[in-house]
PDB file of C-alpha atoms and ligand atoms in Angstrom:
ATOM      1  CA  MET A   1      38.644 153.085 112.805  1.00  0.00           C
ATOM      2  CA  THR A   2      39.557 149.368 112.854  1.00  0.00           C
ATOM      3  CA  THR A   3      37.749 146.918 115.126  1.00  0.00           C
ATOM      4  CA  PHE A   4      40.906 146.687 117.252  1.00  0.00           C
ATOM      5  CA  ASN A   5      40.909 150.481 117.667  1.00  0.00           C
ATOM      6  CA  LYS A   6      37.222 150.417 118.592  1.00  0.00           C
ATOM      7  CA  ILE A   7      37.888 147.756 121.234  1.00  0.00           C
ATOM      8  CA  SER A   8      40.785 149.821 122.613  1.00  0.00           C
ATOM      9  CA  GLN A   9      38.553 152.901 122.709  1.00  0.00           C
ATOM     10  CA  ALA A  10      35.790 151.011 124.555  1.00  0.00           C
ATOM     11  CA  ILE A  11      38.383 150.006 127.192  1.00  0.00           C
ATOM     12  CA  VAL A  12      39.577 153.612 127.508  1.00  0.00           C
ATOM     13  CA  ASP A  13      35.919 154.716 127.770  1.00  0.00           C
ATOM     14  CA  SER A  14      35.342 152.053 130.494  1.00  0.00           C
ATOM     15  CA  ASP A  15      32.380 150.720 128.507  1.00  0.00           C
ATOM     16  CA  PRO A  16      32.258 146.941 129.139  1.00  0.00           C
ATOM     17  CA  GLY A  17      28.991 146.483 127.186  1.00  0.00           C
ATOM     18  CA  GLN A  18      30.442 148.023 124.040  1.00  0.00           C
ATOM     19  CA  ALA A  19      33.807 146.294 124.525  1.00  0.00           C
ATOM     20  CA  ILE A  20      32.247 142.837 124.968  1.00  0.00           C
ATOM     21  CA  SER A  21      29.958 143.346 121.991  1.00  0.00           C
ATOM     22  CA  LEU A  22      32.948 144.338 119.789  1.00  0.00           C
ATOM     23  CA  VAL A  23      34.994 141.380 121.060  1.00  0.00           C
ATOM     24  CA  GLU A  24      32.124 138.999 120.274  1.00  0.00           C
ATOM     25  CA  THR A  25      31.702 140.490 116.794  1.00  0.00           C
ATOM     26  CA  ALA A  26      35.438 140.142 116.117  1.00  0.00           C
ATOM     27  CA  MET A  27      35.351 136.499 117.263  1.00  0.00           C
ATOM     28  CA  GLY A  28      32.338 135.937 115.006  1.00  0.00           C
ATOM     29  CA  ASN A  29      34.490 137.205 112.126  1.00  0.00           C
ATOM     30  CA  ASP A  30      37.162 134.604 112.958  1.00  0.00           C
ATOM     31  CA  THR A  31      39.634 137.177 114.284  1.00  0.00           C
ATOM     32  CA  PRO A  32      42.203 135.245 116.351  1.00  0.00           C
ATOM     33  CA  ALA A  33      41.556 135.664 120.087  1.00  0.00           C
ATOM     34  CA  VAL A  34      45.223 136.432 120.688  1.00  0.00           C
ATOM     35  CA  ASP A  35      45.019 139.398 118.261  1.00  0.00           C
ATOM     36  CA  ILE A  36      41.880 140.694 119.985  1.00  0.00           C
ATOM     37  CA  LEU A  37      43.768 140.479 123.286  1.00  0.00           C
ATOM     38  CA  ASN A  38      46.997 142.114 122.103  1.00  0.00           C
ATOM     39  CA  LYS A  39      45.863 144.602 119.443  1.00  0.00           C
ATOM     40  CA  GLY A  40      42.539 145.545 121.067  1.00  0.00           C
ATOM     41  CA  LEU A  41      42.411 145.032 124.829  1.00  0.00           C
ATOM     42  CA  LEU A  42      46.078 145.401 125.824  1.00  0.00           C
ATOM     43  CA  ALA A  43      46.533 148.305 123.400  1.00  0.00           C
ATOM     44  CA  GLY A  44      43.595 149.969 125.191  1.00  0.00           C
ATOM     45  CA  MET A  45      45.188 149.427 128.615  1.00  0.00           C
ATOM     46  CA  GLU A  46      48.406 150.913 127.232  1.00  0.00           C
ATOM     47  CA  ILE A  47      46.489 154.130 126.400  1.00  0.00           C
ATOM     48  CA  VAL A  48      44.885 154.033 129.866  1.00  0.00           C
ATOM     49  CA  GLY A  49      48.405 153.872 131.362  1.00  0.00           C
ATOM     50  CA  GLU A  50      49.514 156.906 129.336  1.00  0.00           C
ATOM     51  CA  LYS A  51      46.403 158.850 130.373  1.00  0.00           C
ATOM     52  CA  MET A  52      47.014 157.881 134.007  1.00  0.00           C
ATOM     53  CA  GLU A  53      50.571 159.179 133.773  1.00  0.00           C
ATOM     54  CA  SER A  54      49.469 162.472 132.197  1.00  0.00           C
ATOM     55  CA  GLU A  55      46.655 162.772 134.774  1.00  0.00           C
ATOM     56  CA  GLU A  56      43.923 162.717 132.141  1.00  0.00           C
ATOM     57  CA  MET A  57      42.539 159.638 133.944  1.00  0.00           C
ATOM     58  CA  PHE A  58      42.430 158.954 137.682  1.00  0.00           C
ATOM     59  CA  ILE A  59      42.312 155.795 139.791  1.00  0.00           C
ATOM     60  CA  PRO A  60      38.506 155.237 139.768  1.00  0.00           C
ATOM     61  CA  GLU A  61      38.393 155.554 135.954  1.00  0.00           C
ATOM     62  CA  VAL A  62      41.467 153.343 135.558  1.00  0.00           C
ATOM     63  CA  LEU A  63      39.784 150.730 137.763  1.00  0.00           C
ATOM     64  CA  MET A  64      36.656 150.857 135.588  1.00  0.00           C
ATOM     65  CA  SER A  65      38.782 150.334 132.471  1.00  0.00           C
ATOM     66  CA  ALA A  66      40.567 147.451 134.218  1.00  0.00           C
ATOM     67  CA  ASN A  67      37.178 145.892 135.039  1.00  0.00           C
ATOM     68  CA  ALA A  68      36.022 146.240 131.420  1.00  0.00           C
ATOM     69  CA  MET A  69      39.273 144.583 130.327  1.00  0.00           C
ATOM     70  CA  SER A  70      38.765 141.688 132.797  1.00  0.00           C
ATOM     71  CA  GLN A  71      35.197 141.103 131.596  1.00  0.00           C
ATOM     72  CA  CYS A  72      36.435 140.904 127.991  1.00  0.00           C
ATOM     73  CA  VAL A  73      39.234 138.519 128.997  1.00  0.00           C
ATOM     74  CA  ASP A  74      36.569 136.242 130.553  1.00  0.00           C
ATOM     75  CA  VAL A  75      34.773 136.196 127.197  1.00  0.00           C
ATOM     76  CA  LEU A  76      38.023 135.440 125.335  1.00  0.00           C
ATOM     77  CA  LYS A  77      39.290 132.857 127.824  1.00  0.00           C
ATOM     78  CA  PRO A  78      37.857 129.686 126.209  1.00  0.00           C
ATOM     79  CA  HIS A  79      39.243 130.787 122.842  1.00  0.00           C
ATOM     80  CA  LEU A  80      42.740 131.446 124.176  1.00  0.00           C
ATOM     81  CA  SER A  81      43.062 127.962 125.623  1.00  0.00           C
ATOM     82  CA  GLU A  82      45.752 125.719 124.247  1.00  0.00           C
ATOM     83  CA  GLU A  83      45.190 122.025 123.984  1.00  0.00           C
ATOM     84  CA  ASP A  84      45.425 120.203 127.271  1.00  0.00           C
ATOM     85  CA  THR A  85      48.899 118.731 127.319  1.00  0.00           C
ATOM     86  CA  GLY A  86      48.155 116.372 130.174  1.00  0.00           C
ATOM     87  CA  GLN A  87      50.762 118.113 132.325  1.00  0.00           C
ATOM     88  CA  THR A  88      49.895 118.476 135.970  1.00  0.00           C
ATOM     89  CA  LYS A  89      52.618 120.824 137.150  1.00  0.00           C
ATOM     90  CA  LYS A  90      51.552 122.821 140.172  1.00  0.00           C
ATOM     91  CA  VAL A  91      52.092 126.574 140.172  1.00  0.00           C
ATOM     92  CA  VAL A  92      51.767 128.913 143.144  1.00  0.00           C
ATOM     93  CA  ILE A  93      51.384 132.468 141.867  1.00  0.00           C
ATOM     94  CA  GLY A  94      50.748 135.898 143.324  1.00  0.00           C
ATOM     95  CA  THR A  95      51.400 139.618 143.119  1.00  0.00           C
ATOM     96  CA  VAL A  96      53.998 140.804 145.635  1.00  0.00           C
ATOM     97  CA  GLN A  97      53.329 142.587 148.884  1.00  0.00           C
ATOM     98  CA  GLY A  98      52.290 146.217 148.454  1.00  0.00           C
ATOM     99  CA  ASP A  99      51.135 145.714 144.875  1.00  0.00           C
ATOM    100  CA  LEU A 100      47.479 145.529 143.856  1.00  0.00           C
ATOM    101  CA  HIS A 101      47.888 145.010 140.098  1.00  0.00           C
ATOM    102  CA  ASP A 102      46.486 141.648 139.021  1.00  0.00           C
ATOM    103  CA  ILE A 103      45.389 141.789 135.370  1.00  0.00           C
ATOM    104  CA  GLY A 104      48.752 140.573 134.027  1.00  0.00           C
ATOM    105  CA  LYS A 105      49.109 137.960 136.767  1.00  0.00           C
ATOM    106  CA  ASN A 106      45.576 136.697 136.037  1.00  0.00           C
ATOM    107  CA  LEU A 107      46.412 136.389 132.329  1.00  0.00           C
ATOM    108  CA  VAL A 108      49.535 134.403 133.186  1.00  0.00           C
ATOM    109  CA  SER A 109      47.489 132.115 135.489  1.00  0.00           C
ATOM    110  CA  MET A 110      44.834 131.675 132.836  1.00  0.00           C
ATOM    111  CA  LEU A 111      47.260 130.668 130.082  1.00  0.00           C
ATOM    112  CA  MET A 112      49.153 128.334 132.420  1.00  0.00           C
ATOM    113  CA  GLU A 113      45.861 126.746 133.445  1.00  0.00           C
ATOM    114  CA  SER A 114      44.941 126.394 129.777  1.00  0.00           C
ATOM    115  CA  ALA A 115      48.264 124.627 129.255  1.00  0.00           C
ATOM    116  CA  GLY A 116      47.187 121.998 131.794  1.00  0.00           C
ATOM    117  CA  MET A 117      48.833 123.278 134.958  1.00  0.00           C
ATOM    118  CA  GLU A 118      47.234 123.388 138.392  1.00  0.00           C
ATOM    119  CA  ILE A 119      47.161 126.981 139.616  1.00  0.00           C
ATOM    120  CA  TYR A 120      47.137 128.160 143.229  1.00  0.00           C
ATOM    121  CA  ASP A 121      46.543 131.903 142.965  1.00  0.00           C
ATOM    122  CA  LEU A 122      47.343 133.774 146.175  1.00  0.00           C
ATOM    123  CA  GLY A 123      45.921 137.047 144.781  1.00  0.00           C
ATOM    124  CA  VAL A 124      47.491 140.452 145.294  1.00  0.00           C
ATOM    125  CA  ASP A 125      49.529 142.099 148.061  1.00  0.00           C
ATOM    126  CA  VAL A 126      50.975 138.720 149.026  1.00  0.00           C
ATOM    127  CA  PRO A 127      53.553 138.816 151.863  1.00  0.00           C
ATOM    128  CA  PRO A 128      56.685 136.639 151.466  1.00  0.00           C
ATOM    129  CA  ASP A 129      55.508 134.398 154.344  1.00  0.00           C
ATOM    130  CA  ALA A 130      52.278 133.594 152.513  1.00  0.00           C
ATOM    131  CA  PHE A 131      54.292 132.364 149.498  1.00  0.00           C
ATOM    132  CA  VAL A 132      56.461 130.264 151.838  1.00  0.00           C
ATOM    133  CA  GLU A 133      53.424 128.791 153.618  1.00  0.00           C
ATOM    134  CA  LYS A 134      51.709 127.815 150.364  1.00  0.00           C
ATOM    135  CA  ILE A 135      54.899 126.306 148.902  1.00  0.00           C
ATOM    136  CA  SER A 136      55.305 124.157 152.035  1.00  0.00           C
ATOM    137  CA  GLU A 137      51.683 123.058 151.798  1.00  0.00           C
ATOM    138  CA  ILE A 138      51.306 122.456 148.039  1.00  0.00           C
ATOM    139  CA  LYS A 139      54.897 121.582 147.024  1.00  0.00           C
ATOM    140  CA  PRO A 140      54.593 123.182 143.571  1.00  0.00           C
ATOM    141  CA  GLU A 141      57.155 122.810 140.808  1.00  0.00           C
ATOM    142  CA  ILE A 142      56.893 126.520 139.946  1.00  0.00           C
ATOM    143  CA  VAL A 143      56.379 129.734 141.910  1.00  0.00           C
ATOM    144  CA  GLY A 144      55.281 132.789 139.913  1.00  0.00           C
ATOM    145  CA  ILE A 145      55.794 136.276 141.306  1.00  0.00           C
ATOM    146  CA  SER A 146      54.356 139.365 139.642  1.00  0.00           C
ATOM    147  CA  ALA A 147      55.156 143.044 140.310  1.00  0.00           C
ATOM    148  CA  LEU A 148      53.943 146.104 138.411  1.00  0.00           C
ATOM    149  CA  LEU A 149      55.515 148.899 140.421  1.00  0.00           C
ATOM    150  CA  THR A 150      59.174 149.835 140.644  1.00  0.00           C
ATOM    151  CA  THR A 151      58.507 150.413 144.357  1.00  0.00           C
ATOM    152  CA  THR A 152      57.368 146.812 144.882  1.00  0.00           C
ATOM    153  CA  MET A 153      60.262 145.169 143.017  1.00  0.00           C
ATOM    154  CA  PRO A 154      62.263 144.908 146.282  1.00  0.00           C
ATOM    155  CA  ALA A 155      59.395 142.802 147.691  1.00  0.00           C
ATOM    156  CA  MET A 156      60.103 140.357 144.872  1.00  0.00           C
ATOM    157  CA  GLN A 157      63.672 139.997 146.139  1.00  0.00           C
ATOM    158  CA  GLN A 158      62.400 139.628 149.733  1.00  0.00           C
ATOM    159  CA  THR A 159      60.076 136.861 148.576  1.00  0.00           C
ATOM    160  CA  VAL A 160      62.921 134.969 146.878  1.00  0.00           C
ATOM    161  CA  GLU A 161      65.018 135.390 150.042  1.00  0.00           C
ATOM    162  CA  ALA A 162      62.184 134.162 152.281  1.00  0.00           C
ATOM    163  CA  ILE A 163      61.809 131.051 150.106  1.00  0.00           C
ATOM    164  CA  SER A 164      65.578 130.407 150.425  1.00  0.00           C
ATOM    165  CA  GLU A 165      65.595 131.033 154.180  1.00  0.00           C
ATOM    166  CA  ALA A 166      62.752 128.533 154.602  1.00  0.00           C
ATOM    167  CA  GLY A 167      64.947 125.914 152.905  1.00  0.00           C
ATOM    168  CA  LEU A 168      62.542 125.585 149.953  1.00  0.00           C
ATOM    169  CA  ARG A 169      64.647 127.178 147.226  1.00  0.00           C
ATOM    170  CA  GLU A 170      65.968 123.939 145.725  1.00  0.00           C
ATOM    171  CA  GLN A 171      62.462 122.461 145.413  1.00  0.00           C
ATOM    172  CA  VAL A 172      60.996 125.130 143.139  1.00  0.00           C
ATOM    173  CA  LYS A 173      61.701 127.111 139.997  1.00  0.00           C
ATOM    174  CA  ILE A 174      60.922 130.782 140.528  1.00  0.00           C
ATOM    175  CA  MET A 175      59.437 132.743 137.628  1.00  0.00           C
ATOM    176  CA  VAL A 176      59.193 136.533 137.774  1.00  0.00           C
ATOM    177  CA  GLY A 177      57.389 139.019 135.546  1.00  0.00           C
ATOM    178  CA  GLY A 178      55.543 142.314 135.312  1.00  0.00           C
ATOM    179  CA  ALA A 179      56.118 145.518 133.360  1.00  0.00           C
ATOM    180  CA  PRO A 180      59.166 146.875 135.277  1.00  0.00           C
ATOM    181  CA  VAL A 181      60.846 143.458 135.682  1.00  0.00           C
ATOM    182  CA  THR A 182      63.796 142.582 133.427  1.00  0.00           C
ATOM    183  CA  GLN A 183      66.069 139.599 132.821  1.00  0.00           C
ATOM    184  CA  GLY A 184      68.816 141.556 134.608  1.00  0.00           C
ATOM    185  CA  PHE A 185      66.643 142.013 137.694  1.00  0.00           C
ATOM    186  CA  CYS A 186      65.670 138.348 137.595  1.00  0.00           C
ATOM    187  CA  ASP A 187      69.372 137.373 137.627  1.00  0.00           C
ATOM    188  CA  GLU A 188      70.181 139.925 140.317  1.00  0.00           C
ATOM    189  CA  ILE A 189      67.634 138.561 142.803  1.00  0.00           C
ATOM    190  CA  GLY A 190      68.425 134.926 142.044  1.00  0.00           C
ATOM    191  CA  ALA A 191      65.114 133.954 140.421  1.00  0.00           C
ATOM    192  CA  ASP A 192      65.218 131.248 137.727  1.00  0.00           C
ATOM    193  CA  VAL A 193      63.149 132.620 134.836  1.00  0.00           C
ATOM    194  CA  PHE A 194      61.945 135.979 133.581  1.00  0.00           C
ATOM    195  CA  ALA A 195      58.879 135.892 131.328  1.00  0.00           C
ATOM    196  CA  PRO A 196      58.107 139.093 129.418  1.00  0.00           C
ATOM    197  CA  ASP A 197      54.452 138.258 128.783  1.00  0.00           C
ATOM    198  CA  ALA A 198      51.718 135.753 129.598  1.00  0.00           C
ATOM    199  CA  ASN A 199      52.256 133.677 126.485  1.00  0.00           C
ATOM    200  CA  ALA A 200      55.960 133.322 127.156  1.00  0.00           C
ATOM    201  CA  ALA A 201      55.217 132.572 130.823  1.00  0.00           C
ATOM    202  CA  ALA A 202      52.980 129.615 129.929  1.00  0.00           C
ATOM    203  CA  LYS A 203      55.452 128.298 127.341  1.00  0.00           C
ATOM    204  CA  MET A 204      58.418 128.645 129.701  1.00  0.00           C
ATOM    205  CA  ALA A 205      56.521 127.004 132.565  1.00  0.00           C
ATOM    206  CA  LYS A 206      55.735 124.038 130.337  1.00  0.00           C
ATOM    207  CA  ALA A 207      59.386 123.772 129.356  1.00  0.00           C
ATOM    208  CA  LEU A 208      60.752 123.985 132.910  1.00  0.00           C
TER     209      LEU A 208
HETATM  210 CO1  B1M B 301      48.679 151.217 138.328  1.00  0.00          CO
HETATM  211  N1  B1M B 301      50.447 151.787 137.729  1.00  0.00           N
HETATM  212  N2  B1M B 301      48.954 152.111 140.025  1.00  0.00           N
HETATM  213  N3  B1M B 301      46.820 150.748 138.687  1.00  0.00           N
HETATM  214  N4  B1M B 301      48.502 150.757 136.510  1.00  0.00           N
HETATM  215  C1  B1M B 301      50.902 151.311 136.426  1.00  0.00           C
HETATM  216  C2  B1M B 301      51.645 149.981 136.570  1.00  0.00           C
HETATM  217  C3  B1M B 301      51.822 152.510 135.925  1.00  0.00           C
HETATM  218  C4  B1M B 301      52.929 152.088 134.925  1.00  0.00           C
HETATM  219  C5  B1M B 301      50.901 153.630 135.346  1.00  0.00           C
HETATM  220  C6  B1M B 301      51.656 154.866 134.919  1.00  0.00           C
HETATM  221  O1  B1M B 301      51.913 155.688 135.719  1.00  0.00           O
HETATM  222  N5  B1M B 301      52.003 154.928 133.638  1.00  0.00           N
HETATM  223  C7  B1M B 301      52.382 153.031 137.272  1.00  0.00           C
HETATM  224  C8  B1M B 301      53.681 152.366 137.752  1.00  0.00           C
HETATM  225  C9  B1M B 301      54.887 153.283 137.643  1.00  0.00           C
HETATM  226  C10 B1M B 301      56.100 152.580 138.134  1.00  0.00           C
HETATM  227  O2  B1M B 301      56.150 151.995 139.173  1.00  0.00           O
HETATM  228  N6  B1M B 301      57.127 152.670 137.330  1.00  0.00           N
HETATM  229  C11 B1M B 301      51.213 152.738 138.215  1.00  0.00           C
HETATM  230  C12 B1M B 301      51.002 153.397 139.439  1.00  0.00           C
HETATM  231  C13 B1M B 301      51.986 154.507 139.775  1.00  0.00           C
HETATM  232  C14 B1M B 301      49.953 153.050 140.315  1.00  0.00           C
HETATM  233  C15 B1M B 301      49.637 153.679 141.696  1.00  0.00           C
HETATM  234  C16 B1M B 301      50.855 153.915 142.602  1.00  0.00           C
HETATM  235  C17 B1M B 301      48.847 154.980 141.421  1.00  0.00           C
HETATM  236  C18 B1M B 301      48.546 155.799 142.640  1.00  0.00           C
HETATM  237  O3  B1M B 301      47.913 155.357 143.562  1.00  0.00           O
HETATM  238  N7  B1M B 301      49.058 157.012 142.615  1.00  0.00           N
HETATM  239  C19 B1M B 301      48.647 152.634 142.304  1.00  0.00           C
HETATM  240  C20 B1M B 301      49.382 151.562 143.122  1.00  0.00           C
HETATM  241  C21 B1M B 301      48.432 150.650 143.850  1.00  0.00           C
HETATM  242  C22 B1M B 301      49.179 149.455 144.408  1.00  0.00           C
HETATM  243  O4  B1M B 301      49.394 148.503 143.690  1.00  0.00           O
HETATM  244  N8  B1M B 301      49.584 149.536 145.655  1.00  0.00           N
HETATM  245  C23 B1M B 301      48.074 152.030 141.068  1.00  0.00           C
HETATM  246  C24 B1M B 301      46.788 151.474 141.013  1.00  0.00           C
HETATM  247  C25 B1M B 301      46.222 150.927 139.898  1.00  0.00           C
HETATM  248  C26 B1M B 301      44.765 150.429 139.849  1.00  0.00           C
HETATM  249  C27 B1M B 301      44.332 149.729 141.125  1.00  0.00           C
HETATM  250  C28 B1M B 301      43.879 151.628 139.601  1.00  0.00           C
HETATM  251  C29 B1M B 301      44.780 149.535 138.558  1.00  0.00           C
HETATM  252  C30 B1M B 301      45.034 148.036 138.818  1.00  0.00           C
HETATM  253  C31 B1M B 301      43.770 147.208 138.737  1.00  0.00           C
HETATM  254  C32 B1M B 301      44.093 145.741 138.699  1.00  0.00           C
HETATM  255  O5  B1M B 301      45.164 145.275 138.349  1.00  0.00           O
HETATM  256  N9  B1M B 301      43.076 144.992 139.109  1.00  0.00           N
HETATM  257  C33 B1M B 301      46.010 150.082 137.816  1.00  0.00           C
HETATM  258  C34 B1M B 301      46.265 149.839 136.435  1.00  0.00           C
HETATM  259  C35 B1M B 301      45.175 149.148 135.669  1.00  0.00           C
HETATM  260  C36 B1M B 301      47.485 150.229 135.811  1.00  0.00           C
HETATM  261  C37 B1M B 301      47.856 150.177 134.305  1.00  0.00           C
HETATM  262  C38 B1M B 301      47.081 151.299 133.622  1.00  0.00           C
HETATM  263  C39 B1M B 301      47.600 148.878 133.564  1.00  0.00           C
HETATM  264  C40 B1M B 301      48.254 147.639 134.184  1.00  0.00           C
HETATM  265  C41 B1M B 301      47.739 146.422 133.449  1.00  0.00           C
HETATM  266  O6  B1M B 301      46.858 145.744 133.939  1.00  0.00           O
HETATM  267  N10 B1M B 301      48.250 146.195 132.217  1.00  0.00           N
HETATM  268  C42 B1M B 301      49.426 150.428 134.364  1.00  0.00           C
HETATM  269  C43 B1M B 301      49.964 151.147 133.137  1.00  0.00           C
HETATM  270  C44 B1M B 301      50.462 150.186 132.062  1.00  0.00           C
HETATM  271  O7  B1M B 301      50.864 149.076 132.360  1.00  0.00           O
HETATM  272  N11 B1M B 301      50.478 150.642 130.862  1.00  0.00           N
HETATM  273  C45 B1M B 301      49.621 150.961 135.715  1.00  0.00           C
HETATM  274  C46 B1M B 301      47.789 145.098 131.370  1.00  0.00           C
HETATM  275  C47 B1M B 301      48.493 143.800 131.813  1.00  0.00           C
HETATM  276  C48 B1M B 301      48.014 142.630 130.963  1.00  0.00           C
HETATM  277  O8  B1M B 301      49.875 143.980 131.599  1.00  0.00           O
HETATM  278  O9  B1M B 301      50.356 143.808 134.072  1.00  0.00           O
HETATM  279  O10 B1M B 301      52.214 144.373 132.416  1.00  0.00           O
HETATM  280  P1  B1M B 301      50.951 143.662 132.727  1.00  0.00           P
HETATM  281  O11 B1M B 301      51.209 142.092 132.560  1.00  0.00           O
HETATM  282  C49 B1M B 301      51.846 141.543 131.423  1.00  0.00           C
HETATM  283  C50 B1M B 301      53.356 141.384 131.591  1.00  0.00           C
HETATM  284  O12 B1M B 301      53.940 142.345 132.420  1.00  0.00           O
HETATM  285  C51 B1M B 301      53.513 139.982 132.056  1.00  0.00           C
HETATM  286  O13 B1M B 301      52.448 139.291 131.414  1.00  0.00           O
HETATM  287  C52 B1M B 301      51.305 140.133 131.354  1.00  0.00           C
HETATM  288  C53 B1M B 301      50.515 139.808 130.103  1.00  0.00           C
HETATM  289  O14 B1M B 301      51.265 139.758 128.960  1.00  0.00           O
HETATM  290  N12 B1M B 301      53.451 139.630 133.474  1.00  0.00           N
HETATM  291  C54 B1M B 301      54.058 138.496 133.905  1.00  0.00           C
HETATM  292  C55 B1M B 301      52.817 140.185 134.507  1.00  0.00           C
HETATM  293  N13 B1M B 301      52.995 139.477 135.621  1.00  0.00           N
HETATM  294  C56 B1M B 301      53.750 138.410 135.272  1.00  0.00           C
HETATM  295  C57 B1M B 301      54.217 137.326 136.037  1.00  0.00           C
HETATM  296  C58 B1M B 301      54.999 136.370 135.386  1.00  0.00           C
HETATM  297  C59 B1M B 301      55.299 136.479 134.030  1.00  0.00           C
HETATM  298  C60 B1M B 301      54.832 137.522 133.277  1.00  0.00           C
HETATM  299  O15 B1M B 301      55.483 135.283 136.005  1.00  0.00           O
HETATM  300  C61 B1M B 301      55.045 134.959 137.273  1.00  0.00           C
END
């Protein structure tokens, strides 16, 4: 079993102690942090998703795996950081109303922060009005909206509409992402950018 497989297995087993220890060992062996994230941790969450779908794992176990993943991401965070580019773009970000998934959104926030942006994270289950309120207050350049459920994708559209209705649409670039979100959906709801993953999200935000 490779170290990446062992890390994935520790995530599936919801064993943060073992997972962190393996992550630290891999870092000690000069394994790139981004590989540990993608080939170890995210691969583990992928298996968790499959087991959730086939009902081999249930919500409490999935939550424990998610917590183990988050603890490992905290350990990796300083090693994933890009050089500070001196940019001070402000980003308001959140997971849409009705949706409690935040691991992907947190990764996006983390990499954007590492790229020198100022992040205002509204958390999960964020109603459209809360996005509007924060945009009015902070006047960010970018608004990031995350959704992980097909059933909460309409809330993404409602959020874009609420921003338009509040007369704020021209002031911000809207970035959308999350597993079920596509470029086609982004175009359909009138958002500006679709980012398929956290790395792309940080790069695209810098380029906007
Ligand atoms: Co949920 N869940 N979940 N879940 N969960 C999924 C998403 C699911 C695919 C699992 C499955 O059935 N295979 C499925 C959705 C099916 C669908 O809609 N098509 C599902 C379901 C059904 C549910 C519930 C409805 C289950 C139930 O109650 N019966 C329920 C809903 C609760 C709610 O939100 N109202 C539920 C609950 C949960 C937990 C709370 C237990 C937990 C979340 C814990 C947490 O987030 N703190 C959970 C988890 C962990 C998952 C899986 C296993 C993992 C998600 C994850 O964190 N992935 C997931 C299965 C899977 O994805 N394989 C699943 C890792 C993360 C880094 O990836 O979030 O995709 P991701 O983020 C990526 C990109 O998408 C992108 O960048 C990230 C990093 O590269 N990205 C952005 C994300 N946001 C972005 C924003 C951007 C740009 C890029 O710009 C702003």
